[in-house]
Amino acid sequence: MSEIFGIPIQAFMGQLMLGLVNGSFYAMLSLGLAVIFGMLNIINFAHGALYMVGAFMAWLGLTYLDLGYWQALVLAPLCVGVFGVLIERTMLQWLYKLDHLYGLLLTFGLALVLEGLFINIFGVSGQPYSIPDEFSGAFNLGFMFLPKYRAWVIVSSLVVCFATWYVIEKTRLGAYLRAATENPKLTQAFGINVPLMVMLTYGFGAALAGFAGVLAAPAIQVSPLMGSNLIIVVFAVVVIGGMGSILGSILTGIGLGVIEGLTKVFYAEASSTVVFIIMAIVLMIRPAGLFGKEK
Amino acid sequence: MSRSAIGYIALVAFGLIAPFFIYPVLVMKVLCFALFACAFNLLLGYTGLLSFGHAVFLGTAGYVTGHALKVWEVPTLVGLLAGTGAAAVMGWVIGSLAIRRQGIYFAMVTLALAQMVFFYFLQAPFTGGEDGLQGVPRGTLFGFDLADDMNLYYLVLAIFAASFWLIQRTIHSPFGQILKAIRENEPRAISLGYDVAKYKLLAFVLSAGLAGLAGATKTLVFKFATLSDAHWHTSGEVVLMTLLGGMGTVFGPLVGATVIVTLQNELADKVGSLVTVIMGAIFVICVLAFRRGIVGESLALYRRMIGQKP
Amino acid sequence: MKQKILVGLTAMALATLGTQGAFAQAAKAKTGKLSGDMVKVAVMNDMAGVYADIGGPGSVEAAKMAVADFGGKMFGKPIEVVFADHQNKPDVGASKAREWFDVQGVDMIVDVPTSSVAIAIAKVANEKKRVYMNTGAATKALTNEECTPYTVHYAYDTYALANGTGKAIVQTGGKTWFFLTADYAFGHALEADTAAVVKASGGEVKGAVRHPLSASDFSSFLLQAQASKAQIIGLANAGGDTINSVKAANEFGLTKTQTLAGLLMFISDVHSLGLKTAQGMMLTDAWYWDTNEETRKFGRRFFDKMKRMPSFDQAAVYSATLTYLKAVQEAGTDDADAVMKVLKKTKINDVFTKGGYVRADGRMVHDMYLMQVKKPEDSKYPWDYYQLKKVIPAEEAFQPLALSTCPMLKKK
């Protein structure tokens, strides 16, 4: 049996695949953060909470309305998106003229409220959401059994990520969006409704988080705290990638997922800190982030 | 000037007699968190840097002081200084990395680095993991037995007063003016020839050290140091205290810390599980409607009132 | 100022403690000294955090049930139950406890999950000389290096869980083990204790992998566990980490060939996982509601109020409160020293344990149970989750007194 750095090649490939799965989640979440940041100049601390709400929507739909996984995959992000729009209209829009830090503080408070409420209603141990029947079982890839659901996670999140990239970078709508990011006043003067675009952008970012939540629901326990553990790592991912580029945040997310996965094989003890260590190194060498532009 | 002098004297007098009618341990806790918030305010309110990882300095100093007193059995004062020093060193390391980015990135970097340190504390043997470092002796100071709550109280009050004075002096010193200049307009401060990075780092280290002093004192009060001090929730709490009290005001953090600590204590046996929701809601309300905080809003109201009369 | 016992001691000699419900108050001391003219029992726990489902508001209800079953009055004076949420913060817990003792005249604190808070409260109770009955925390430090004359560690600890699960599973045929361990002191202790027992009982440990606390994904750790080909995968972690390990183990098909052993698992965890996912797991429990007629009756009473079956922690809160009240009655005072003296020489017979007793180090020793989670098709009614595999007798379940590092023991 061949080996890489003393690890059987099978195990190595297996961990690589799993790293890709986690990387997909990082990519989706950091993409949402980047889109929101680009338009609103706000770091959305509530992103983890919205991801959690997405997972709970799926569970609630299944338990009380008998909605299956596929319906949830469409409806839950929509609900979270609408919820995001409500947040933007009722709260965030009053903060744009102020220091960006207020946006961070507000969304941090929102995250606490959401988590607290869900704990009160559903308890902390969380709720089970089983894997949809279509995806039970596993593919035999030769080097590992990859559960079908994990494969679906990789495929669907990559599709969503690159669709987002395409819309923003290659379409007319995306061009408006980029223009509004660059110079809101001028864009407004050209007759484009900038506040509407800002609102929809936040809604879309929230919907992305909700979508990630639904994808995560069958794989991990649906619990009120599932988002807060993840969000700090995603922040580090965002710092490493820099939020200047959409593609950059996708690639950084996937890449770090893979690196983290491999760390679990070589030195599992460090797997929780490896992302932060990389962040420190990147900050020393390239403070603006790998894909960031120095402003 | 004289009006603020009266204010200070009243505050000191209140501090001296408070433990006779309020539970001393609770007052000491308020003072520790107030010092923590004041140190934080130095950074957020006067330099414009939002650190989301300040709990790490509180936690680091707590553990170092606890370890020094319990295992090395050093005198109390040495223990406090060791904790404060350790926090300052930690502040230098984290600060030199974090100031490479501005604004929101700065907040995220401090949060991420603090999380890394938290994981270290969780695993390091000397912290006792989730059991915490327990049974730290308070020792004696100048012949006073600190095991007595009243003796300790006056030590804590003295530490707080001295640190508070130090912070005020810093704010009003030329150094403090430069910090404010950086907060208002960083490019201009650079163009004026100031080494902005150096000033920021110095402010960060000072703030970290004072936060550390708060943590060291807290360990002395409760006789333990635990993970919850280094957790990012505590970082969030100190932001909340400063915001609620009024950032960039002298007494804001003191007021904010008093309100939050009292609230936590009082709510514990009333609403139980809703504490987090209430904290979050206060955050949201503050940001939306109350950005100057209790002290800032009261001052503004006061100014409006006297401004209208003449 | 506390006063010494003057009256009521005569009746003590008669008493072996009666069973609950039919508690014959008339035969016991009718008068006694109570500080503050009442007995105040305080429940402190985590009402909204990670331990809320194990204790939480349910523990408060359990304590109230115990007071009601006792008759609601002590020597004609009221018994009050108060509670607080320590929010998993030791400083909140410790200052609340001090305030309770100093200002509000609380006589006993019960429950207190979260090791750091549990130990902090033990120190406060010792300083203030009040009884402290911990049912919620797992750390064995409470009866070892951090033991005090006023602590009773009532329900379980990491040693009992590791020992019970390790030994009993090896005896029932699970010889080879692999550990999935949370990478901090608690996980390490659980792994080390279990591994020692497994080896001592003739089993073999094939390896271990350490994962960080609150890891987002367990699949890669489980692949390593799968590759070990061990029969038993010991989960030396807790809460959300355990739940997510079990879910991932199912998804990757480990459960078809290997058996999971939860080293710290509660019925609320099984409930939230669902039987479809949790089936076949082995775990050690201190109490299970569906054991006999008495426990079922208690379980249903509790269910009527809380809409869920009691966890062993909640049952232990009930039992500890009742035991405490009986001890106060027998001592004729709520003076902590006198009550502790009674507690340490009386057998406990109630819905939680038969013949349990409190040792010199404060450890309450009672039978533990090795359980296997039922298959969904074997579960006949709601909360019918466990199949009893083995009763672990009290003497075998807990750390032997000789091994306790409690400093109190050395003085004698």
Short mmCIF file of N, CA and C in Angstrom, two decimals, chain B residues 23 25 29 33 70 119 122-123 128-132 134-135 138 149 218 222-224 226 228-229 237 264-266 268-270 272-273 275, chain C residues 47-48 83-85 87-92 94-96 98-100 102-103 115-116 119-120 123 127 139 141 146 183-186 212-213:
data_model
loop_
_atom_site.label_atom_id
_atom_site.label_comp_id
_atom_site.label_asym_id
_atom_site.label_seq_id
_atom_site.Cartn_x
_atom_site.Cartn_y
_atom_site.Cartn_z
N TYR B 23 -23.86 44.07 49.36
CA TYR B 23 -23.05 42.89 49.56
C TYR B 23 -21.64 43.08 48.99
N VAL B 25 -19.01 41.30 48.13
CA VAL B 25 -18.48 40.51 47.01
C VAL B 25 -19.07 41.00 45.69
N LYS B 29 -17.12 42.56 42.52
CA LYS B 29 -17.29 42.05 41.17
C LYS B 29 -17.58 43.20 40.20
N PHE B 33 -15.29 44.30 36.90
CA PHE B 33 -15.80 44.44 35.55
C PHE B 33 -15.75 45.89 35.09
N LYS B 70 -1.19 30.15 43.90
CA LYS B 70 -1.51 28.83 44.42
C LYS B 70 -0.31 27.89 44.36
N PHE B 119 -8.69 28.06 23.16
CA PHE B 119 -8.45 26.64 22.95
C PHE B 119 -7.19 26.19 23.69
N LEU B 122 -8.05 25.80 27.29
CA LEU B 122 -8.89 24.62 27.48
C LEU B 122 -8.04 23.37 27.62
N GLN B 123 -6.94 23.33 26.85
CA GLN B 123 -6.15 22.11 26.83
C GLN B 123 -4.96 22.12 27.79
N GLY B 128 -6.43 23.62 34.61
CA GLY B 128 -7.43 22.72 35.15
C GLY B 128 -8.61 22.51 34.20
N GLY B 129 -8.43 22.86 32.93
CA GLY B 129 -9.49 22.62 31.95
C GLY B 129 -10.82 23.18 32.42
N GLU B 130 -11.89 22.41 32.23
CA GLU B 130 -13.21 22.94 32.56
C GLU B 130 -13.47 22.93 34.07
N ASP B 131 -12.60 22.28 34.86
CA ASP B 131 -12.74 22.37 36.32
C ASP B 131 -12.33 23.75 36.81
N GLY B 132 -11.44 24.37 36.07
CA GLY B 132 -10.94 25.68 36.47
C GLY B 132 -9.81 25.56 37.48
N GLN B 134 -8.93 26.31 40.91
CA GLN B 134 -9.77 26.59 42.07
C GLN B 134 -8.94 26.71 43.34
N GLY B 135 -9.52 27.36 44.33
CA GLY B 135 -8.88 27.44 45.64
C GLY B 135 -7.64 28.30 45.65
N ARG B 138 -5.96 34.07 48.96
CA ARG B 138 -5.91 35.52 48.80
C ARG B 138 -4.64 36.11 49.43
N ASP B 149 -13.40 39.69 53.73
CA ASP B 149 -13.97 40.39 52.57
C ASP B 149 -13.78 41.90 52.64
N LYS B 218 -9.99 39.93 39.99
CA LYS B 218 -11.18 39.09 40.03
C LYS B 218 -10.83 37.71 40.58
N PHE B 222 -12.73 36.00 43.81
CA PHE B 222 -13.51 34.76 43.78
C PHE B 222 -12.70 33.53 44.15
N LYS B 223 -11.39 33.67 44.23
CA LYS B 223 -10.49 32.56 44.55
C LYS B 223 -10.47 31.49 43.47
N PHE B 224 -10.88 31.83 42.28
CA PHE B 224 -10.71 30.88 41.19
C PHE B 224 -10.55 31.63 39.86
N THR B 226 -11.40 30.68 35.78
CA THR B 226 -12.00 29.64 34.96
C THR B 226 -12.11 30.06 33.50
N SER B 228 -14.61 30.53 31.63
CA SER B 228 -15.64 31.46 31.18
C SER B 228 -15.10 32.89 31.10
N ASP B 229 -14.02 33.18 31.87
CA ASP B 229 -13.42 34.52 31.79
C ASP B 229 -12.77 34.76 30.43
N GLU B 237 -19.63 40.72 26.37
CA GLU B 237 -20.19 41.42 27.52
C GLU B 237 -19.51 42.76 27.77
N GLN B 264 -27.35 40.69 35.69
CA GLN B 264 -27.06 39.25 35.65
C GLN B 264 -27.37 38.60 36.97
N ASN B 265 -26.99 39.29 38.04
CA ASN B 265 -27.18 38.74 39.37
C ASN B 265 -28.66 38.68 39.72
N GLU B 266 -29.37 39.75 39.40
CA GLU B 266 -30.78 39.82 39.78
C GLU B 266 -31.65 38.91 38.91
N ALA B 268 -30.82 36.19 37.60
CA ALA B 268 -30.49 34.77 37.72
C ALA B 268 -31.63 33.97 38.33
N ASP B 269 -32.28 34.49 39.37
CA ASP B 269 -33.34 33.68 39.96
C ASP B 269 -34.74 34.17 39.57
N LYS B 270 -34.82 34.97 38.53
CA LYS B 270 -36.16 35.40 38.12
C LYS B 270 -36.55 34.87 36.74
N GLY B 272 -34.41 33.24 34.66
CA GLY B 272 -33.69 32.04 34.28
C GLY B 272 -33.19 32.10 32.86
N SER B 273 -33.84 31.35 32.01
CA SER B 273 -33.29 31.10 30.68
C SER B 273 -33.32 32.30 29.75
N VAL B 275 -31.91 35.21 30.11
CA VAL B 275 -30.83 36.18 30.29
C VAL B 275 -30.14 36.56 28.98
N MET C 47 -30.06 27.02 33.34
CA MET C 47 -31.45 27.02 32.88
C MET C 47 -31.55 27.13 31.36
N ALA C 48 -30.50 27.58 30.69
CA ALA C 48 -30.65 27.82 29.26
C ALA C 48 -29.44 27.37 28.44
N PHE C 83 -34.43 29.11 43.48
CA PHE C 83 -33.56 28.63 42.41
C PHE C 83 -32.81 29.78 41.76
N ALA C 84 -31.73 29.44 41.04
CA ALA C 84 -31.00 30.46 40.28
C ALA C 84 -30.33 29.79 39.09
N ASP C 85 -30.10 30.60 38.08
CA ASP C 85 -29.43 30.16 36.86
C ASP C 85 -27.99 30.64 36.94
N GLN C 87 -25.81 30.29 34.67
CA GLN C 87 -25.40 30.67 33.31
C GLN C 87 -24.04 30.07 32.95
N ASN C 88 -23.67 29.00 33.63
CA ASN C 88 -22.38 28.34 33.44
C ASN C 88 -21.19 29.24 33.73
N LYS C 89 -21.44 30.27 34.54
CA LYS C 89 -20.35 31.18 34.91
C LYS C 89 -20.05 31.00 36.39
N PRO C 90 -18.83 30.58 36.70
CA PRO C 90 -18.49 30.36 38.11
C PRO C 90 -18.67 31.61 38.97
N ASP C 91 -18.37 32.78 38.41
CA ASP C 91 -18.49 33.98 39.26
C ASP C 91 -19.95 34.29 39.57
N VAL C 92 -20.83 34.09 38.59
CA VAL C 92 -22.25 34.29 38.87
C VAL C 92 -22.72 33.30 39.93
N ALA C 94 -20.92 31.58 42.20
CA ALA C 94 -20.32 31.77 43.52
C ALA C 94 -20.90 32.98 44.22
N SER C 95 -21.12 34.09 43.48
CA SER C 95 -21.64 35.25 44.21
C SER C 95 -23.09 35.02 44.63
N LYS C 96 -23.85 34.31 43.77
CA LYS C 96 -25.22 33.99 44.15
C LYS C 96 -25.23 33.11 45.40
N ARG C 98 -22.98 32.85 47.77
CA ARG C 98 -22.61 33.63 48.96
C ARG C 98 -23.78 34.46 49.46
N GLU C 99 -24.45 35.09 48.50
CA GLU C 99 -25.59 35.91 48.86
C GLU C 99 -26.68 35.06 49.51
N TRP C 100 -26.92 33.88 48.92
CA TRP C 100 -27.91 32.96 49.48
C TRP C 100 -27.60 32.62 50.93
N ASP C 102 -25.38 34.11 53.06
CA ASP C 102 -25.19 35.22 53.99
C ASP C 102 -26.46 36.03 54.22
N VAL C 103 -27.21 36.27 53.16
CA VAL C 103 -28.32 37.19 53.27
C VAL C 103 -29.67 36.47 53.35
N SER C 115 -18.57 21.58 35.89
CA SER C 115 -17.53 21.30 36.89
C SER C 115 -16.98 22.54 37.56
N SER C 116 -16.66 23.56 36.76
CA SER C 116 -16.00 24.73 37.37
C SER C 116 -16.92 25.39 38.39
N ILE C 119 -17.28 23.10 41.65
CA ILE C 119 -16.18 23.16 42.62
C ILE C 119 -16.18 24.51 43.34
N ALA C 120 -16.46 25.57 42.58
CA ALA C 120 -16.50 26.90 43.21
C ALA C 120 -17.55 26.93 44.32
N LYS C 123 -16.49 25.18 47.50
CA LYS C 123 -15.62 26.01 48.35
C LYS C 123 -16.44 26.99 49.19
N GLU C 127 -16.80 27.13 53.27
CA GLU C 127 -16.47 28.34 54.02
C GLU C 127 -17.62 28.75 54.92
N THR C 139 -17.48 15.92 37.50
CA THR C 139 -16.07 15.87 37.90
C THR C 139 -15.88 15.07 39.19
N ALA C 141 -13.37 15.38 41.02
CA ALA C 141 -12.60 16.21 41.95
C ALA C 141 -13.39 16.53 43.21
N GLU C 146 -10.78 18.14 45.82
CA GLU C 146 -11.58 19.29 46.22
C GLU C 146 -12.66 18.92 47.25
N ASP C 183 -10.64 16.84 23.28
CA ASP C 183 -9.27 17.16 23.63
C ASP C 183 -9.17 18.21 24.73
N TYR C 184 -9.62 17.86 25.91
CA TYR C 184 -9.35 18.68 27.09
C TYR C 184 -9.46 17.80 28.32
N ALA C 185 -9.16 18.36 29.48
CA ALA C 185 -8.95 17.54 30.68
C ALA C 185 -10.07 16.53 30.91
N PHE C 186 -11.32 16.96 30.74
CA PHE C 186 -12.44 16.07 30.99
C PHE C 186 -12.39 14.83 30.10
N PRO C 212 -11.15 18.48 18.80
CA PRO C 212 -11.35 19.72 19.58
C PRO C 212 -12.78 19.83 20.08
N LEU C 213 -12.94 20.59 21.14
CA LEU C 213 -14.27 20.84 21.69
C LEU C 213 -15.16 21.51 20.64
#
